[in-house]
């Protein structure tokens, strides 16, 4: 994403998938960022990204996200891993301060690029936090 690069934000993708599955996913999505495989889910625990409920994973927000993907002729790939593991986004500034901590409610719950850029602005005085229930 050129907006993130323009803001001098380095991205690291963290997954709990097996290394071979992570490499396939990265290739399928043409990810330009490095991937860290957290097979023990230690980072997920540190950032309080626990388990999602059935409604979070299979509820209306997920179906709406799938419908948007279908409209763009993009087909979701079948997950072979734990679909109930919550994901999220964490933005840490160079001094180690967490500027954004977003734990997704479901698989389609991600902060906007605009929100990430706002949290990354030098001098931003607010830690933006959103955590799933």
Short mmCIF file of the C-alpha atoms (twelve columns), coordinates in Angstrom:
data_MODEL
# 
_entry.id   MODEL 
# 
loop_
_atom_site.group_PDB 
_atom_site.id 
_atom_site.type_symbol 
_atom_site.label_atom_id 
_atom_site.label_alt_id 
_atom_site.label_comp_id 
_atom_site.label_asym_id 
_atom_site.label_seq_id 
_atom_site.Cartn_x 
_atom_site.Cartn_y 
_atom_site.Cartn_z 
_atom_site.pdbx_PDB_model_num 
ATOM 1   C CA . UNK A 1   0.000   0.000   0.000  1 
ATOM 2   C CA . UNK A 2   1.597   3.192   -1.144 1 
ATOM 3   C CA . UNK A 3   -0.096  5.265   1.603  1 
ATOM 4   C CA . UNK A 4   1.645   3.216   4.293  1 
ATOM 5   C CA . UNK A 5   4.978   3.406   2.511  1 
ATOM 6   C CA . UNK A 6   4.528   7.167   2.083  1 
ATOM 7   C CA . UNK A 7   4.007   7.474   5.850  1 
ATOM 8   C CA . UNK A 8   7.193   5.452   6.429  1 
ATOM 9   C CA . UNK A 9   5.282   2.593   8.089  1 
ATOM 10  C CA . UNK A 10  6.917   -0.827  8.072  1 
ATOM 11  C CA . UNK A 11  4.442   -3.706  7.987  1 
ATOM 12  C CA . UNK A 12  4.962   -7.169  9.448  1 
ATOM 13  C CA . UNK A 13  2.269   -9.788  8.892  1 
ATOM 14  C CA . UNK A 14  1.849   -12.253 11.760 1 
ATOM 15  C CA . UNK A 15  0.035   -15.536 11.268 1 
ATOM 16  C CA . UNK A 16  -0.378  -18.798 13.141 1 
ATOM 17  C CA . UNK A 17  -0.672  -20.816 9.915  1 
ATOM 18  C CA . UNK A 18  1.920   -23.465 9.133  1 
ATOM 19  C CA . UNK A 19  4.918   -21.970 7.288  1 
ATOM 20  C CA . UNK A 20  3.968   -23.661 3.984  1 
ATOM 21  C CA . UNK A 21  0.363   -22.403 4.235  1 
ATOM 22  C CA . UNK A 22  1.591   -18.906 5.156  1 
ATOM 23  C CA . UNK A 23  3.880   -18.860 2.121  1 
ATOM 24  C CA . UNK A 24  0.991   -19.940 -0.144 1 
ATOM 25  C CA . UNK A 25  -1.282  -17.267 1.324  1 
ATOM 26  C CA . UNK A 26  1.375   -14.597 0.854  1 
ATOM 27  C CA . UNK A 27  1.868   -15.649 -2.761 1 
ATOM 28  C CA . UNK A 28  -1.900  -15.816 -3.438 1 
ATOM 29  C CA . UNK A 29  -2.398  -12.311 -2.033 1 
ATOM 30  C CA . UNK A 30  0.870   -10.968 -3.485 1 
ATOM 31  C CA . UNK A 31  1.841   -9.616  -0.077 1 
ATOM 32  C CA . UNK A 32  4.819   -7.280  -0.291 1 
ATOM 33  C CA . UNK A 33  5.574   -7.550  3.461  1 
ATOM 34  C CA . UNK A 34  7.509   -10.042 5.551  1 
ATOM 35  C CA . UNK A 35  5.557   -12.729 7.410  1 
ATOM 36  C CA . UNK A 36  6.223   -14.032 10.910 1 
ATOM 37  C CA . UNK A 37  4.726   -17.410 11.793 1 
ATOM 38  C CA . UNK A 38  3.604   -17.392 15.443 1 
ATOM 39  C CA . UNK A 39  2.766   -21.082 15.753 1 
ATOM 40  C CA . UNK A 40  2.461   -20.867 19.564 1 
ATOM 41  C CA . UNK A 41  0.241   -17.757 19.254 1 
ATOM 42  C CA . UNK A 42  2.352   -15.974 21.832 1 
ATOM 43  C CA . UNK A 43  1.928   -12.580 20.156 1 
ATOM 44  C CA . UNK A 44  -1.808  -13.169 19.839 1 
ATOM 45  C CA . UNK A 45  -1.886  -13.665 23.612 1 
ATOM 46  C CA . UNK A 46  0.279   -10.626 24.349 1 
ATOM 47  C CA . UNK A 47  -2.096  -8.424  22.348 1 
ATOM 48  C CA . UNK A 48  -5.220  -10.102 23.806 1 
ATOM 49  C CA . UNK A 49  -6.424  -11.542 20.513 1 
ATOM 50  C CA . UNK A 50  -8.444  -14.436 21.879 1 
ATOM 51  C CA . UNK A 51  -11.164 -16.567 20.370 1 
ATOM 52  C CA . UNK A 52  -14.128 -15.240 18.428 1 
ATOM 53  C CA . UNK A 53  -17.643 -16.527 18.861 1 
ATOM 54  C CA . UNK A 54  -19.703 -18.236 16.159 1 
ATOM 55  C CA . UNK A 55  -21.753 -15.079 15.546 1 
ATOM 56  C CA . UNK A 56  -18.548 -13.049 15.066 1 
ATOM 57  C CA . UNK A 57  -17.235 -15.483 12.452 1 
ATOM 58  C CA . UNK A 58  -20.459 -16.539 10.718 1 
ATOM 59  C CA . UNK A 59  -22.724 -13.534 11.365 1 
ATOM 60  C CA . UNK A 60  -24.023 -10.834 9.012  1 
ATOM 61  C CA . UNK A 61  -20.832 -8.750  8.949  1 
ATOM 62  C CA . UNK A 62  -18.873 -11.711 7.590  1 
ATOM 63  C CA . UNK A 63  -21.515 -12.486 4.960  1 
ATOM 64  C CA . UNK A 64  -21.556 -8.840  3.920  1 
ATOM 65  C CA . UNK A 65  -17.751 -8.891  3.536  1 
ATOM 66  C CA . UNK A 66  -18.003 -12.062 1.409  1 
ATOM 67  C CA . UNK A 67  -20.714 -10.441 -0.738 1 
ATOM 68  C CA . UNK A 68  -18.410 -7.461  -1.395 1 
ATOM 69  C CA . UNK A 69  -15.637 -9.862  -2.418 1 
ATOM 70  C CA . UNK A 70  -17.962 -11.815 -4.712 1 
ATOM 71  C CA . UNK A 71  -19.034 -8.534  -6.352 1 
ATOM 72  C CA . UNK A 72  -15.356 -7.976  -7.240 1 
ATOM 73  C CA . UNK A 73  -15.063 -11.542 -8.593 1 
ATOM 74  C CA . UNK A 74  -12.814 -12.533 -5.701 1 
ATOM 75  C CA . UNK A 75  -13.462 -15.900 -4.135 1 
ATOM 76  C CA . UNK A 76  -12.476 -16.633 -0.548 1 
ATOM 77  C CA . UNK A 77  -10.106 -19.489 -0.054 1 
ATOM 78  C CA . UNK A 78  -11.055 -22.271 2.298  1 
ATOM 79  C CA . UNK A 79  -9.350  -21.985 5.648  1 
ATOM 80  C CA . UNK A 80  -7.582  -25.049 6.956  1 
ATOM 81  C CA . UNK A 81  -6.721  -23.429 10.240 1 
ATOM 82  C CA . UNK A 82  -8.550  -22.056 13.271 1 
ATOM 83  C CA . UNK A 83  -11.245 -19.687 11.950 1 
ATOM 84  C CA . UNK A 84  -12.111 -18.660 15.528 1 
ATOM 85  C CA . UNK A 85  -8.695  -17.121 16.257 1 
ATOM 86  C CA . UNK A 86  -9.175  -13.355 16.387 1 
ATOM 87  C CA . UNK A 87  -6.847  -11.215 14.337 1 
ATOM 88  C CA . UNK A 88  -6.009  -7.595  14.652 1 
ATOM 89  C CA . UNK A 89  -3.750  -4.700  13.884 1 
ATOM 90  C CA . UNK A 90  -1.106  -3.181  16.140 1 
ATOM 91  C CA . UNK A 91  0.866   -0.056  15.276 1 
ATOM 92  C CA . UNK A 92  3.985   0.520   17.352 1 
ATOM 93  C CA . UNK A 93  5.971   3.722   16.922 1 
ATOM 94  C CA . UNK A 94  9.792   3.742   16.786 1 
ATOM 95  C CA . UNK A 95  10.015  4.505   20.523 1 
ATOM 96  C CA . UNK A 96  7.903   1.430   21.368 1 
ATOM 97  C CA . UNK A 97  4.614   3.219   22.107 1 
ATOM 98  C CA . UNK A 98  1.523   1.394   20.883 1 
ATOM 99  C CA . UNK A 99  -0.304  3.929   18.719 1 
ATOM 100 C CA . UNK A 100 -3.097  1.628   17.549 1 
ATOM 101 C CA . UNK A 101 -4.381  -1.619  19.046 1 
ATOM 102 C CA . UNK A 102 -7.321  -3.083  17.160 1 
ATOM 103 C CA . UNK A 103 -8.575  -6.588  17.923 1 
ATOM 104 C CA . UNK A 104 -10.968 -7.730  15.230 1 
ATOM 105 C CA . UNK A 105 -14.456 -8.811  16.168 1 
ATOM 106 C CA . UNK A 106 -14.626 -11.095 13.133 1 
ATOM 107 C CA . UNK A 107 -12.594 -11.962 10.044 1 
ATOM 108 C CA . UNK A 108 -13.634 -8.857  8.126  1 
ATOM 109 C CA . UNK A 109 -13.090 -6.363  10.962 1 
ATOM 110 C CA . UNK A 110 -10.035 -4.267  10.117 1 
ATOM 111 C CA . UNK A 111 -9.234  -0.606  10.713 1 
ATOM 112 C CA . UNK A 112 -9.197  1.638   7.687  1 
ATOM 113 C CA . UNK A 113 -5.958  2.842   6.147  1 
ATOM 114 C CA . UNK A 114 -7.050  6.355   7.157  1 
ATOM 115 C CA . UNK A 115 -7.277  5.324   10.814 1 
ATOM 116 C CA . UNK A 116 -3.845  3.704   10.683 1 
ATOM 117 C CA . UNK A 117 -2.359  6.792   9.048  1 
ATOM 118 C CA . UNK A 118 -3.976  9.055   11.676 1 
ATOM 119 C CA . UNK A 119 -2.481  6.965   14.477 1 
ATOM 120 C CA . UNK A 120 0.944   7.044   12.806 1 
ATOM 121 C CA . UNK A 121 1.146   10.817  12.398 1 
ATOM 122 C CA . UNK A 122 4.062   12.358  14.285 1 
ATOM 123 C CA . UNK A 123 2.783   14.145  17.332 1 
ATOM 124 C CA . UNK A 124 -0.552  12.320  17.391 1 
ATOM 125 C CA . UNK A 125 -1.500  12.582  21.049 1 
ATOM 126 C CA . UNK A 126 -4.071  9.819   21.145 1 
ATOM 127 C CA . UNK A 127 -3.589  6.079   21.446 1 
ATOM 128 C CA . UNK A 128 -6.386  4.637   19.330 1 
ATOM 129 C CA . UNK A 129 -7.629  1.399   20.829 1 
ATOM 130 C CA . UNK A 130 -10.416 -0.954  19.841 1 
ATOM 131 C CA . UNK A 131 -10.746 -4.373  21.336 1 
ATOM 132 C CA . UNK A 132 -13.251 -7.075  20.645 1 
ATOM 133 C CA . UNK A 133 -15.597 -8.084  23.458 1 
# 
